Coordinates of C-alpha atoms in Angstrom, one line a residue:
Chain A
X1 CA 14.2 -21.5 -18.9
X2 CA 14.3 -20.2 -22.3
X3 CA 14.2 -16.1 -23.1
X4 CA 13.3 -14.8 -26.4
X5 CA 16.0 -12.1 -27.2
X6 CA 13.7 -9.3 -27.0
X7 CA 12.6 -10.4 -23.8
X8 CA 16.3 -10.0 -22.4
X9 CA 16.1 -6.3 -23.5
X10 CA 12.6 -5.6 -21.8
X11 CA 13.7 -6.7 -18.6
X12 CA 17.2 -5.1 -18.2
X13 CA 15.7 -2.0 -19.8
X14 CA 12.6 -2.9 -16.6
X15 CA 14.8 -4.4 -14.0
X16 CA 17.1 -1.1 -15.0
X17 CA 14.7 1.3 -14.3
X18 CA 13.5 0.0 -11.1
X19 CA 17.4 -0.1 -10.3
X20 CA 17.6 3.7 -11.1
X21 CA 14.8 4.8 -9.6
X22 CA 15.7 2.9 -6.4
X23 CA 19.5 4.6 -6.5
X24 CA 17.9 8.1 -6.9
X25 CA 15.7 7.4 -4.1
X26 CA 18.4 6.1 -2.2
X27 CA 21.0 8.9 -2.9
X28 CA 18.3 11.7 -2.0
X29 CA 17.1 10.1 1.1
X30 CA 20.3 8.7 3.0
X31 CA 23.0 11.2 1.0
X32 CA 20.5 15.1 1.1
X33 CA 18.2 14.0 3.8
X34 CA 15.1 14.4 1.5
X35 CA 13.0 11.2 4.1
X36 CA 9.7 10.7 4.4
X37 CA 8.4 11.7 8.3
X38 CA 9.0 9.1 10.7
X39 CA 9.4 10.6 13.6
X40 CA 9.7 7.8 16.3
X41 CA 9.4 9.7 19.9
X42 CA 5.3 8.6 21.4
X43 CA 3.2 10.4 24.3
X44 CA 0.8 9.7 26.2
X45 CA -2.7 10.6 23.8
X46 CA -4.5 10.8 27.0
X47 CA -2.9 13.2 29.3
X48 CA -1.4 15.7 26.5
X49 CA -1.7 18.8 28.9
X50 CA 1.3 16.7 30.5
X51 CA 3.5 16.8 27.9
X52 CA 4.5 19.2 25.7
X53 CA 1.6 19.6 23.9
X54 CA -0.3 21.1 26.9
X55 CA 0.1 24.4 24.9
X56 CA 0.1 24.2 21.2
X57 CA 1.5 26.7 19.6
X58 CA 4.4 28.7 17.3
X59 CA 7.5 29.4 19.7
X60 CA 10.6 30.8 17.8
X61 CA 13.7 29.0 17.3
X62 CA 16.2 31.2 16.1
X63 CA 15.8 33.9 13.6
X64 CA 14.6 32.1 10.6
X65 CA 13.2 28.8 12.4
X66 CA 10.4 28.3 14.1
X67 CA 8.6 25.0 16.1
X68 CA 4.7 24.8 15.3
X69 CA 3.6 22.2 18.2
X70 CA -0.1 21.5 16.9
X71 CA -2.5 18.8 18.0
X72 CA -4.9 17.2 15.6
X73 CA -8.6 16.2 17.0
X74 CA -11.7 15.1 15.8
X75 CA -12.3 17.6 13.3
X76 CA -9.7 20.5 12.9
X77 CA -6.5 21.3 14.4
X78 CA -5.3 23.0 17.8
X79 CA -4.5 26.3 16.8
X80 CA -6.9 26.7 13.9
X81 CA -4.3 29.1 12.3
X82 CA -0.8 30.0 13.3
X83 CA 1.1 32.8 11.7
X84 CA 5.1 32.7 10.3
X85 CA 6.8 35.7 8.4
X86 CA 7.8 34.7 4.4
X87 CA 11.1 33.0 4.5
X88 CA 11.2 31.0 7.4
X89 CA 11.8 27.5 8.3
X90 CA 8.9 25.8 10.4
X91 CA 9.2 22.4 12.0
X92 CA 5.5 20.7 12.1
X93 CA 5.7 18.7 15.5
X94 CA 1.9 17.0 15.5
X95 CA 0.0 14.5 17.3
X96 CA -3.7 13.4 17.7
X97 CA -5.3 13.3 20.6
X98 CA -8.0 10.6 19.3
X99 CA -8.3 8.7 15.7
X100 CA -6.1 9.0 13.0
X101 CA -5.6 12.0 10.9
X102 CA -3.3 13.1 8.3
X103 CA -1.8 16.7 7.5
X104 CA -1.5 18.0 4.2
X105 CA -0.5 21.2 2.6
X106 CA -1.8 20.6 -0.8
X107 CA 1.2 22.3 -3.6
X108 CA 3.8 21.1 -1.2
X109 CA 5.8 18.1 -0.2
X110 CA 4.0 18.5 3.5
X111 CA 2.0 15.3 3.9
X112 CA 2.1 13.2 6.9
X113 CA 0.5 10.5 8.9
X114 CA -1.1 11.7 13.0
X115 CA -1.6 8.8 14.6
X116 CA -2.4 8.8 18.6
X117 CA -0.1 8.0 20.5
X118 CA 3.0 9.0 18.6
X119 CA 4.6 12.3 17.1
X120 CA 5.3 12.8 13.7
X121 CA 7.6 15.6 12.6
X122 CA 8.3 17.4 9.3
X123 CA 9.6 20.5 8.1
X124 CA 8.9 23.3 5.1
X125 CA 10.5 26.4 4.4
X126 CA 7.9 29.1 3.5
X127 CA 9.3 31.4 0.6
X128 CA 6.1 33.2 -0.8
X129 CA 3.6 34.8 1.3
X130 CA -0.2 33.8 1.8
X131 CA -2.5 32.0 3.6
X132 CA -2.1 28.1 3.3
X133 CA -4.5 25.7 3.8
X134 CA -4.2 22.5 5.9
X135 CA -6.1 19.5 5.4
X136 CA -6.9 16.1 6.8
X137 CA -6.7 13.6 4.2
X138 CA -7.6 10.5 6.3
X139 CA -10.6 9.5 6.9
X140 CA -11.9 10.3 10.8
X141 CA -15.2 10.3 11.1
X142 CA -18.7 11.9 9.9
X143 CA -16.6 15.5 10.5
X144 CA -13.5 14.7 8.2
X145 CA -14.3 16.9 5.2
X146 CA -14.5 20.2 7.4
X147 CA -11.0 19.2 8.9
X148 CA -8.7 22.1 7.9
X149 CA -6.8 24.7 9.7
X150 CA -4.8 28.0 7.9
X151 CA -1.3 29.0 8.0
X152 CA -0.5 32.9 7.3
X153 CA 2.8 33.4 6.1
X154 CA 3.2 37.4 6.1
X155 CA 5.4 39.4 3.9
Chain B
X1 CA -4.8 -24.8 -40.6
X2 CA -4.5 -27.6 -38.2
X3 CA -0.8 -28.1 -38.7
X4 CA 1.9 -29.3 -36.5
X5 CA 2.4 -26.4 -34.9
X6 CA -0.6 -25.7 -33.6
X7 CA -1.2 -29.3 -32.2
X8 CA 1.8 -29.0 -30.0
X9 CA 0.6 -25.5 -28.4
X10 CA -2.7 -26.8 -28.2
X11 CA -1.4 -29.6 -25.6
X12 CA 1.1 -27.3 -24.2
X13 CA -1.8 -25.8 -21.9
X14 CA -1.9 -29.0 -20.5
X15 CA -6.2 -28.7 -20.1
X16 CA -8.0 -32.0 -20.2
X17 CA -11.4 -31.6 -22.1
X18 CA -14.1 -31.6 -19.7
X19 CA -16.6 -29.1 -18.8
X20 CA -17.6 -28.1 -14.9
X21 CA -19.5 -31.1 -13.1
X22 CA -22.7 -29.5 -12.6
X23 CA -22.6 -29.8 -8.4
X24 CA -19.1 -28.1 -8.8
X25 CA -21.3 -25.5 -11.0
X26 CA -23.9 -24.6 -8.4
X27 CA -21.3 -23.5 -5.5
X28 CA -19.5 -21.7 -8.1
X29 CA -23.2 -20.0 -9.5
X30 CA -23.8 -18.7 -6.0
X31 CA -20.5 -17.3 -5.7
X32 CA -21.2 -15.8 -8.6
X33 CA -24.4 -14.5 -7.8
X34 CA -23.4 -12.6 -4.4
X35 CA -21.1 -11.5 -5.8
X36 CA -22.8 -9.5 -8.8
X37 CA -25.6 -8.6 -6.1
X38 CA -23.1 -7.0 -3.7
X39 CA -21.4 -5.1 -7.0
X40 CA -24.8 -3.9 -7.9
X41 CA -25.2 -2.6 -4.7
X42 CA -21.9 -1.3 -4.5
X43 CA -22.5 0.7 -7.1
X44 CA -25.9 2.1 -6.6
X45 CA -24.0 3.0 -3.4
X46 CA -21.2 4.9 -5.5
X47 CA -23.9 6.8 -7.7
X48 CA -25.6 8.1 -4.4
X49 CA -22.4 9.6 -3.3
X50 CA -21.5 10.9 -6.6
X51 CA -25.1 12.9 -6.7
X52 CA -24.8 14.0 -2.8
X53 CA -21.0 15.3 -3.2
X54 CA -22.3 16.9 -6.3
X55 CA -24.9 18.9 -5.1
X56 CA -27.8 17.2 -6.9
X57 CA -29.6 15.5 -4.4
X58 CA -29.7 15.7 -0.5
X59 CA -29.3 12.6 1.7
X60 CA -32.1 12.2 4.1
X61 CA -30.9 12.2 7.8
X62 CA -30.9 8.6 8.1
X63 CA -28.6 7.6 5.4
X64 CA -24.7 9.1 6.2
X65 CA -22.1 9.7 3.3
X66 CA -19.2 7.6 5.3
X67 CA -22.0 5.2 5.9
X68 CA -22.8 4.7 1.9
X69 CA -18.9 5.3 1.4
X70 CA -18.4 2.4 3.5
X71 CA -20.7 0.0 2.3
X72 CA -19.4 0.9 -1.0
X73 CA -15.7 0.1 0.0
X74 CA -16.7 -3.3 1.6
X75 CA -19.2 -4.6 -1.0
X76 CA -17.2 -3.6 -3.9
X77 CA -13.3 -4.0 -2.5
X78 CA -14.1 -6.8 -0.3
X79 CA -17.2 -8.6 -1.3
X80 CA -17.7 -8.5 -4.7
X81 CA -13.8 -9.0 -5.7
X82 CA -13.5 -12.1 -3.3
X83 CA -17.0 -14.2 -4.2
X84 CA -16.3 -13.5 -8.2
X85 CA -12.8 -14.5 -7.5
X86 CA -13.7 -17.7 -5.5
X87 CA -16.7 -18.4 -8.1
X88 CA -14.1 -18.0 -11.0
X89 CA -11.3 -20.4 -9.3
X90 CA -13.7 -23.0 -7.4
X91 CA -15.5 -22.8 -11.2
X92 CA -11.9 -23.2 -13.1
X93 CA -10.4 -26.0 -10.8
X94 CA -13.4 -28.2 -11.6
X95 CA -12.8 -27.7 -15.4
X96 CA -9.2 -28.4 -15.2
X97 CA -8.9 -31.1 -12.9
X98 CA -12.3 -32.8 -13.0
X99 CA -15.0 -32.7 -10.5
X100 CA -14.3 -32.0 -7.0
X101 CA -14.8 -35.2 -4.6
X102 CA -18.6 -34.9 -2.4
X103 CA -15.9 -34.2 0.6
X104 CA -14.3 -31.6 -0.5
X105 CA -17.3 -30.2 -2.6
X106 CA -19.0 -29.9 0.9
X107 CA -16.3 -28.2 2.6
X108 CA -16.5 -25.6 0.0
X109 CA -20.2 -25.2 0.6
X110 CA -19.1 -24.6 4.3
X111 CA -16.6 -22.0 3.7
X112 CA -19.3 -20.2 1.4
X113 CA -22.1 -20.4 4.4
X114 CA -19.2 -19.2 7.0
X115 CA -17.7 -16.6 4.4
X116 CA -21.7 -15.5 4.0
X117 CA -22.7 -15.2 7.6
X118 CA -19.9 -13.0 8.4
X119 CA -21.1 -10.6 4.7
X120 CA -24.4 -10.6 6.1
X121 CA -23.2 -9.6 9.6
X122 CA -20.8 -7.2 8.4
X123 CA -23.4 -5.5 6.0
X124 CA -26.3 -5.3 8.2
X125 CA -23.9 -3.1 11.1
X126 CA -23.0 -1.0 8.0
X127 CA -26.9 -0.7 7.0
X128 CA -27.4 0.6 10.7
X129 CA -24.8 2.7 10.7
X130 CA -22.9 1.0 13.7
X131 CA -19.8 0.5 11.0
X132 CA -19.3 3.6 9.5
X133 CA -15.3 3.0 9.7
X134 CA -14.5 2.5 5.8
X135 CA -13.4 -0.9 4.3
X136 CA -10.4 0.0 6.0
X137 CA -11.7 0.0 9.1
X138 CA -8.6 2.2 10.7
X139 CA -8.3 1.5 15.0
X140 CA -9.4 3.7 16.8
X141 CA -12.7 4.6 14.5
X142 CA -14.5 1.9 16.6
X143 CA -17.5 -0.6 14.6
X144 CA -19.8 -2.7 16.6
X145 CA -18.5 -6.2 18.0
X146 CA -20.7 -7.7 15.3
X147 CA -18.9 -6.2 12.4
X148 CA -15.8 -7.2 13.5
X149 CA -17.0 -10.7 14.1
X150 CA -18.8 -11.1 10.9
X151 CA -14.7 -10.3 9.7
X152 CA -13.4 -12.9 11.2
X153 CA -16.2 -15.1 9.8
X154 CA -15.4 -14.0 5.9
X155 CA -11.5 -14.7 6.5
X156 CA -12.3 -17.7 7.7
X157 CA -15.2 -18.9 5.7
X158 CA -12.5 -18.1 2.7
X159 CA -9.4 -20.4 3.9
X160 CA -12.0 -23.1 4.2
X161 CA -13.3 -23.2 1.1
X162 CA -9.7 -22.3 -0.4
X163 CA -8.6 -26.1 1.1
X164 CA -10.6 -28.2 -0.8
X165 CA -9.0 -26.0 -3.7
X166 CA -5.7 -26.4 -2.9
X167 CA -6.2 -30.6 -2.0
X168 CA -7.9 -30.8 -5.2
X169 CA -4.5 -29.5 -7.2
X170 CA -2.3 -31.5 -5.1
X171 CA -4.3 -34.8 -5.3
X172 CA -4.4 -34.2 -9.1
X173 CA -0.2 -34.3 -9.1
X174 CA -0.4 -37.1 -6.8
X175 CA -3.1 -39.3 -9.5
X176 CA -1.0 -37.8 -12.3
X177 CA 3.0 -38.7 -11.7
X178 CA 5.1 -37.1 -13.9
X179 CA 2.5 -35.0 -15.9
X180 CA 2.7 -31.7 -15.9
X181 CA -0.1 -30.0 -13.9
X182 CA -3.1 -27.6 -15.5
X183 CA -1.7 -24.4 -15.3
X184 CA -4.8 -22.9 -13.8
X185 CA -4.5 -25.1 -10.6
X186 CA -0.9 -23.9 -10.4
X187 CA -1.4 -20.4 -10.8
X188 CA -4.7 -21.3 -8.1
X189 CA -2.4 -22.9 -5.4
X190 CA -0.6 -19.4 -5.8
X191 CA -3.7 -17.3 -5.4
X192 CA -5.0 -19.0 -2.7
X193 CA -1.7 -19.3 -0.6
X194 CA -1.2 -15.8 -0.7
X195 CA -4.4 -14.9 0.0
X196 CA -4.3 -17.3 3.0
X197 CA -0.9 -15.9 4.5
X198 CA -2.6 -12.0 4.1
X199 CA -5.3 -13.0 6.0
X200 CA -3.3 -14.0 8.6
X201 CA -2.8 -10.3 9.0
X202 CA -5.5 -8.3 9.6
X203 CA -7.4 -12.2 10.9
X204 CA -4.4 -11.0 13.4
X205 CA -5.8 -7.4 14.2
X206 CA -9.6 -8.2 14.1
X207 CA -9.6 -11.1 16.9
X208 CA -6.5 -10.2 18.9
X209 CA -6.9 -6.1 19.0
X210 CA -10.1 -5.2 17.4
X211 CA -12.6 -7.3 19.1
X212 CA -11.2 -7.8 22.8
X213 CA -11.6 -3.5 22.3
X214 CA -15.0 -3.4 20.7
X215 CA -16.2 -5.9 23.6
X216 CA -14.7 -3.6 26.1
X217 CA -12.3 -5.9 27.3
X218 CA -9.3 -3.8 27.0
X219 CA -10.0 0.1 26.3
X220 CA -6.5 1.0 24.2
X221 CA -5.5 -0.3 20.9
X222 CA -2.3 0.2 19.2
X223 CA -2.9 2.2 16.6
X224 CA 0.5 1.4 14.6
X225 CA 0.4 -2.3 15.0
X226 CA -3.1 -2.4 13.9
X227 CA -2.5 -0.5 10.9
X228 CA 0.7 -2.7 10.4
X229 CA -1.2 -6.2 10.4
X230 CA -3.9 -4.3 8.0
X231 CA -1.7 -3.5 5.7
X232 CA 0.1 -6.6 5.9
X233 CA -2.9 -8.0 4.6
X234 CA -4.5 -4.6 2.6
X235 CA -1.3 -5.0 0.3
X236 CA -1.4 -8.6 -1.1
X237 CA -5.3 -8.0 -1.1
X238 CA -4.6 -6.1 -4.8
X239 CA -2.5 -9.5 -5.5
X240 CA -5.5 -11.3 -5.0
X241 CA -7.6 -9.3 -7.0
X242 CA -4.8 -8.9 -10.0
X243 CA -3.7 -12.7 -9.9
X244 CA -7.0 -13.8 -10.9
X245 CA -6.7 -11.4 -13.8
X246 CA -3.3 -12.4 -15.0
X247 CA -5.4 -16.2 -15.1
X248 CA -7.3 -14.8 -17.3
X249 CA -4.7 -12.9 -19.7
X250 CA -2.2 -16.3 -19.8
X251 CA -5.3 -18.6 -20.0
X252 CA -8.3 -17.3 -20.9
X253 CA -7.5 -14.8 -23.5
X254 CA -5.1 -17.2 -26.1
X255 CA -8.1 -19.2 -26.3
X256 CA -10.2 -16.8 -27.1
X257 CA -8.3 -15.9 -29.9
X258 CA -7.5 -18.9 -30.6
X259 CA -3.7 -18.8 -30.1
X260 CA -1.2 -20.2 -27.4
X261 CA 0.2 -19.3 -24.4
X262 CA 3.8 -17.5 -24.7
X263 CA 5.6 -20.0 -22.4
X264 CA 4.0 -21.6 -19.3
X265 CA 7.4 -21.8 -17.4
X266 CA 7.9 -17.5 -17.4
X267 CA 4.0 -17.7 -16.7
X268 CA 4.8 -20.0 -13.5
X269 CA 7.8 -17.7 -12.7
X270 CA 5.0 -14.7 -12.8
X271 CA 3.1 -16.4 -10.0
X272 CA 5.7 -18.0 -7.9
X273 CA 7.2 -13.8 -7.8
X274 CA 3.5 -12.4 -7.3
X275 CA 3.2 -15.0 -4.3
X276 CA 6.9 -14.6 -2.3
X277 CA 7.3 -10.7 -3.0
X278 CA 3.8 -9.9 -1.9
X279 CA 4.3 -11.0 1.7
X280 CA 7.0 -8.2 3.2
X281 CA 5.0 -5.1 1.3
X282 CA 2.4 -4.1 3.3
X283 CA 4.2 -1.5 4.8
X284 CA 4.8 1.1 2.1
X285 CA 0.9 2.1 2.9
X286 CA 2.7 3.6 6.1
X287 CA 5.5 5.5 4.3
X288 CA 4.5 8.8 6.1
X289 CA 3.6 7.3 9.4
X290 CA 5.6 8.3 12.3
X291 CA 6.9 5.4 14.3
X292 CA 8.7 3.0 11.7
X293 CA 12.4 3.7 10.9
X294 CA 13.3 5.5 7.7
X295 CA 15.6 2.5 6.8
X296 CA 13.0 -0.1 7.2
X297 CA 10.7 2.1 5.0
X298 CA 13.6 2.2 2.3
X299 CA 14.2 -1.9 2.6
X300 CA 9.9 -1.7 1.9
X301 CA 10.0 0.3 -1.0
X302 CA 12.7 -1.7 -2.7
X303 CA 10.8 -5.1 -2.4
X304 CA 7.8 -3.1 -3.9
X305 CA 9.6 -2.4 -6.9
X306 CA 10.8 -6.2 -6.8
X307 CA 6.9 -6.5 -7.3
X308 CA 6.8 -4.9 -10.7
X309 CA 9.4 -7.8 -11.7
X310 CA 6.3 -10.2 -12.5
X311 CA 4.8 -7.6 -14.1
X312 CA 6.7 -6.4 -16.5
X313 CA 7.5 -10.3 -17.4
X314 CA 3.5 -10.6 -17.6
X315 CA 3.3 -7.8 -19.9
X316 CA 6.0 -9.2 -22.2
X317 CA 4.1 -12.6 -22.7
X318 CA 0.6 -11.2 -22.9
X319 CA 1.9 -8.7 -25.8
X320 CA 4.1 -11.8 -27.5
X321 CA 0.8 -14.1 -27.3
X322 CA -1.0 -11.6 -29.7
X323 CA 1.6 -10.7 -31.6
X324 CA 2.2 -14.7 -32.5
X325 CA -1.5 -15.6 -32.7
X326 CA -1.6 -12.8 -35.2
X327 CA 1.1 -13.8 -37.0
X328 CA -0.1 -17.5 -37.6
Chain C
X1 CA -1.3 -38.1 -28.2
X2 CA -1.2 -36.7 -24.6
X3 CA 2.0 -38.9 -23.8
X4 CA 3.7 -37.8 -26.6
X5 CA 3.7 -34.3 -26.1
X6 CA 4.3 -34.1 -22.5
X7 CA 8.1 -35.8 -23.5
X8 CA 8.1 -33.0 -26.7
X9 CA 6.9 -30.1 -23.9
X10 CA 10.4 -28.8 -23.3
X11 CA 11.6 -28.6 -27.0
X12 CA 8.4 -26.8 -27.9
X13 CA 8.6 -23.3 -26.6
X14 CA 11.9 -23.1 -28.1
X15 CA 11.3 -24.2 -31.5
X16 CA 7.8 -21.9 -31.4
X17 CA 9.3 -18.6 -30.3
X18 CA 12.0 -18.6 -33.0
X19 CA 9.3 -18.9 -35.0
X20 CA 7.8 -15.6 -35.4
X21 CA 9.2 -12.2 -35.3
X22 CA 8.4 -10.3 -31.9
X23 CA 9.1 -7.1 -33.1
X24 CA 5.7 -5.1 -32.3
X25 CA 5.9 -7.0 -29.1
X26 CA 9.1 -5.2 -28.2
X27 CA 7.7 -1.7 -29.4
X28 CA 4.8 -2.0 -27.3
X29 CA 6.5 -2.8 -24.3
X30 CA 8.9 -0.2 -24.4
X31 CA 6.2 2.2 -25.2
X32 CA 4.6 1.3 -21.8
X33 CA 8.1 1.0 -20.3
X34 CA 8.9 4.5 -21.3
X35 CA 6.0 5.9 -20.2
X36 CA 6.6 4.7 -16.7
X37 CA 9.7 6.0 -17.2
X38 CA 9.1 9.8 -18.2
X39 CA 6.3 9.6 -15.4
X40 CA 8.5 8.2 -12.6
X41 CA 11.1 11.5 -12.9
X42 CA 8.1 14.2 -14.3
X43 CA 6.6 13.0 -10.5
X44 CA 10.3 12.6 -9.0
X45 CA 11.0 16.3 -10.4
X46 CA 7.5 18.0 -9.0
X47 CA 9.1 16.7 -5.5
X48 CA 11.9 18.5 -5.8
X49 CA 10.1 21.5 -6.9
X50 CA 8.4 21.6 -4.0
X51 CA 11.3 21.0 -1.2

């Protein structure tokens, strides 16, 4: 098969690029952990007052971290607001207790998939104050666009 | 004008001279015809959302925004892009490869009846608003049996009439030894076989997950697996609709302006890289989705990229067919 | 005339491409190709804005 010259330098520049962009990828995922969600523990989306979702909530880690254990339902979340002090680190452990739902904190890299049945996880460090707003940005039903739950982050 | 040069490109598309055998014509017309009714419906549907979302008119309590969204997704994603696609390839294959025999013409007729019933199906549960689930149709949102069934007919209803297709091209190489086959019924064979091997996906979900559920025969799906097999097939589904278009870019358009193809071999190469790359992609639509490994999601995202390969070979030849027609 | 150009088919391309110049060919590819370019790290750089 024959390749005009010019041709060559379009795809090495093309093939190139997709090669860099696949390295940078690669370095920041696997070298400075930057992955998406895929958190692979599952519970049982029926009985989640037995498991550790029975009381969603914020519970402290250590001084700076803190564990946000939140449940997703047909349409908001569950608590419909939590509260963290500016600066610390919160770990988003969420799960739906019917359809599928998403959970987005729109001007940050939180964005992840709720499907019943398994956890997902994420985390976000909160450095300026405000209130945040958390959306669904899957489709879930007649309900979806009221989906949204708030997250105060005091100075 | 008519030099040397231009006779040899002329015959490099390897097209015979004959126009669509009228009965070939007709299947191809209806195709045709659906398919501009459901985009016309499609888009009335799109206008109705864009004026209720807006604020400018209020939808009366019959008619639900997911409902319209959904009959918009399904008529205009699924509908209208397979029956123009169909109407433009079953249309093409006659052209390039002569009529199609009264057997195989009739098993196309078939496969448009099935591919039909299961639209009509399919649409009316939207119309009553027992399928409000989005052309995505995401387990657990649950549809009525009969919209899942009317699925399984449209899959199917599309291999059927994709066979005679794909027997047509290969009795064609079988009447023709050792002359090149019409482009068209190569870059065909590819459309077709991939969208056959996506169906296989979410053909997967609908009869072996969806509709045991909807029936009430089992009451759990899995949610991940289903998404999985629909993605498996929701991915190469944009390979099906772009193929058709890159037909028309290496075929279509250098006759229009009356120039030649930039080389049939890299042209093949696009196809043949369009059909093997789009099998493993589906799952980079579940990137953010808790239960599939990081490392499997990286090995996904590289054979997307691989995807672009085609591309950016298509791009080359599309640009180099203008720029050499124009330089004639 | 069909026989004798499917035996000429593989010389063709050849002979044709050195033909003309592909020059605005090239620039317009790379103008797309650099485009996808500068997007893929502007979008690649907003992530890491926001970590």
């Amino acid at each position: 098969m024959h390749l005009h010259k010019y041709e060559k330098i379009w795809m090495t520049f093309g093939i190139g690029s997709l090669v860099l962009f696949l390295a940078v990828l690669g370095v920041s995922a696997f070298a400075f952990g930057a992955q998406p969600p895929s958190h692979m523990h599952s519970v049982d989306s029926q009985n989640l007052e037995e498991s550790v979702f029975s009381a969603p909530g914020v519970e402290q880690i250590d001084e700076t971290t803190y564990r946000a254990r939140l449940v997703a339902m047909a349409f908001g979340y569950d608590p419909g607001t939590i509260e963290v002090p500016v600066g610390s680190t919160v770990i988003f452990e969420i799960t739906s207790s019917d359809v599928v739902h998403s959970f987005a904190i729109p001007g940050t890299n939180v964005n992840l998939m709720v499907t019943p049945g398994h956890v997902n996880m994420t985390e976000h460090t909160f450095t300026e104050p405000g209130e945040y707003l958390v959306l669904c940005n899957e489709y879930c039903g007649t309900g979806h666009q009221h989906m949204q739950m708030k997250i105060e982050v005091t100075p | 004008m008519m030099n040397q040069s231009n006779l040899a490109f002329k015959n490099n598309h390897y097209e015979p001279e004959i126009g669509v055998d009228p009965r070939d014509g007709k299947l191809a017309f209806y195709y045709v015809v659906i398919a501009f009714s459901a985009f016309l419906l499609g888009i009335l549907g799109g206008l109705l959302q864009g004026l209720s979302r807006g604020g400018m008119i209020e939808l009366p309590s019959w008619l639900g925004y997911y409902q319209i969204l959904t009959a918009h997704g399904v008529l205009l994603a699924l509908v209208f892009t397979t029956y123009i696609i169909y109407g433009f390839l079953y249309a093409g294959m006659s052209r390039t490869h002569g009529a199609f025999s009264p057997r195989l013409r009739k098993t196309g007729w078939i496969g448009f009846i099935l591919t039909s019933l299961g639209t009509g199906m399919a649409t009316v549960m939207i119309l009553a608003n027992e399928a409000s689930v989005l052309y995505t149709f995401y387990a657990p949102l649950q549809a009525h049996y009969i919209f899942y069934f009317g699925l399984v007919f449209f899959i199917v209803g599309t291999w059927v009439t994709g066979i005679p297709m794909l027997v047509h091209y290969f009795k064609w190489k079988k009447t023709h030894p050792g002359e090149p086959a019409p482009l068209f019924g190569f870059m065909t064979t590819a459309t077709i076989l991939l969208w056959i091997i996506a169906g296989l996906g979410v053909a997967a979900t609908v009869i072996g997950q969806m509709i045991p559920w909807a029936l009430g025969m089992t009451d759990e799906i899995n949610v991940v697996l289903s998404r999985s097999l629909f993605w498996y097939f929701g991915h190469p589904l944009v390979y099906f609709w772009i193929m058709p278009a890159y037909m028309v870019w290496y075929l279509v358009v250098p006759k229009v302006i009356g120039g030649k193809l930039f080389s049939a071999s890299l042209a093949k190469l696009a196809f043949v890289l369009f059909l093997l790359f789009s099998i493993p992609v589906g799952f980079h639509h579940q990137l953010m989705e808790s239960g599939i490994s990081v490392f499997w999601k990286y090995v996904q995202t590289i054979l997307t990229f691989v995807v672009v390969v085609p591309s950016l070979l298509t791009a080359f030849s599309i640009f180099a067919t203008f720029e050499q027609t124009g330089r004639e | 005339m069909q026989h004798s150009d499917v035996e000429t088919k593989e010389a063709t391309p050849l002979k044709e491409t050195k033909e003309h110049s592909l020059k605005g060919t090239l620039y317009f590819v790379m103008f797309i190709g650099s485009f996808i370019f500068i997007s893929w790290f502007v979008i690649y750089f907003l992530f890491l804005s926001r970590i």
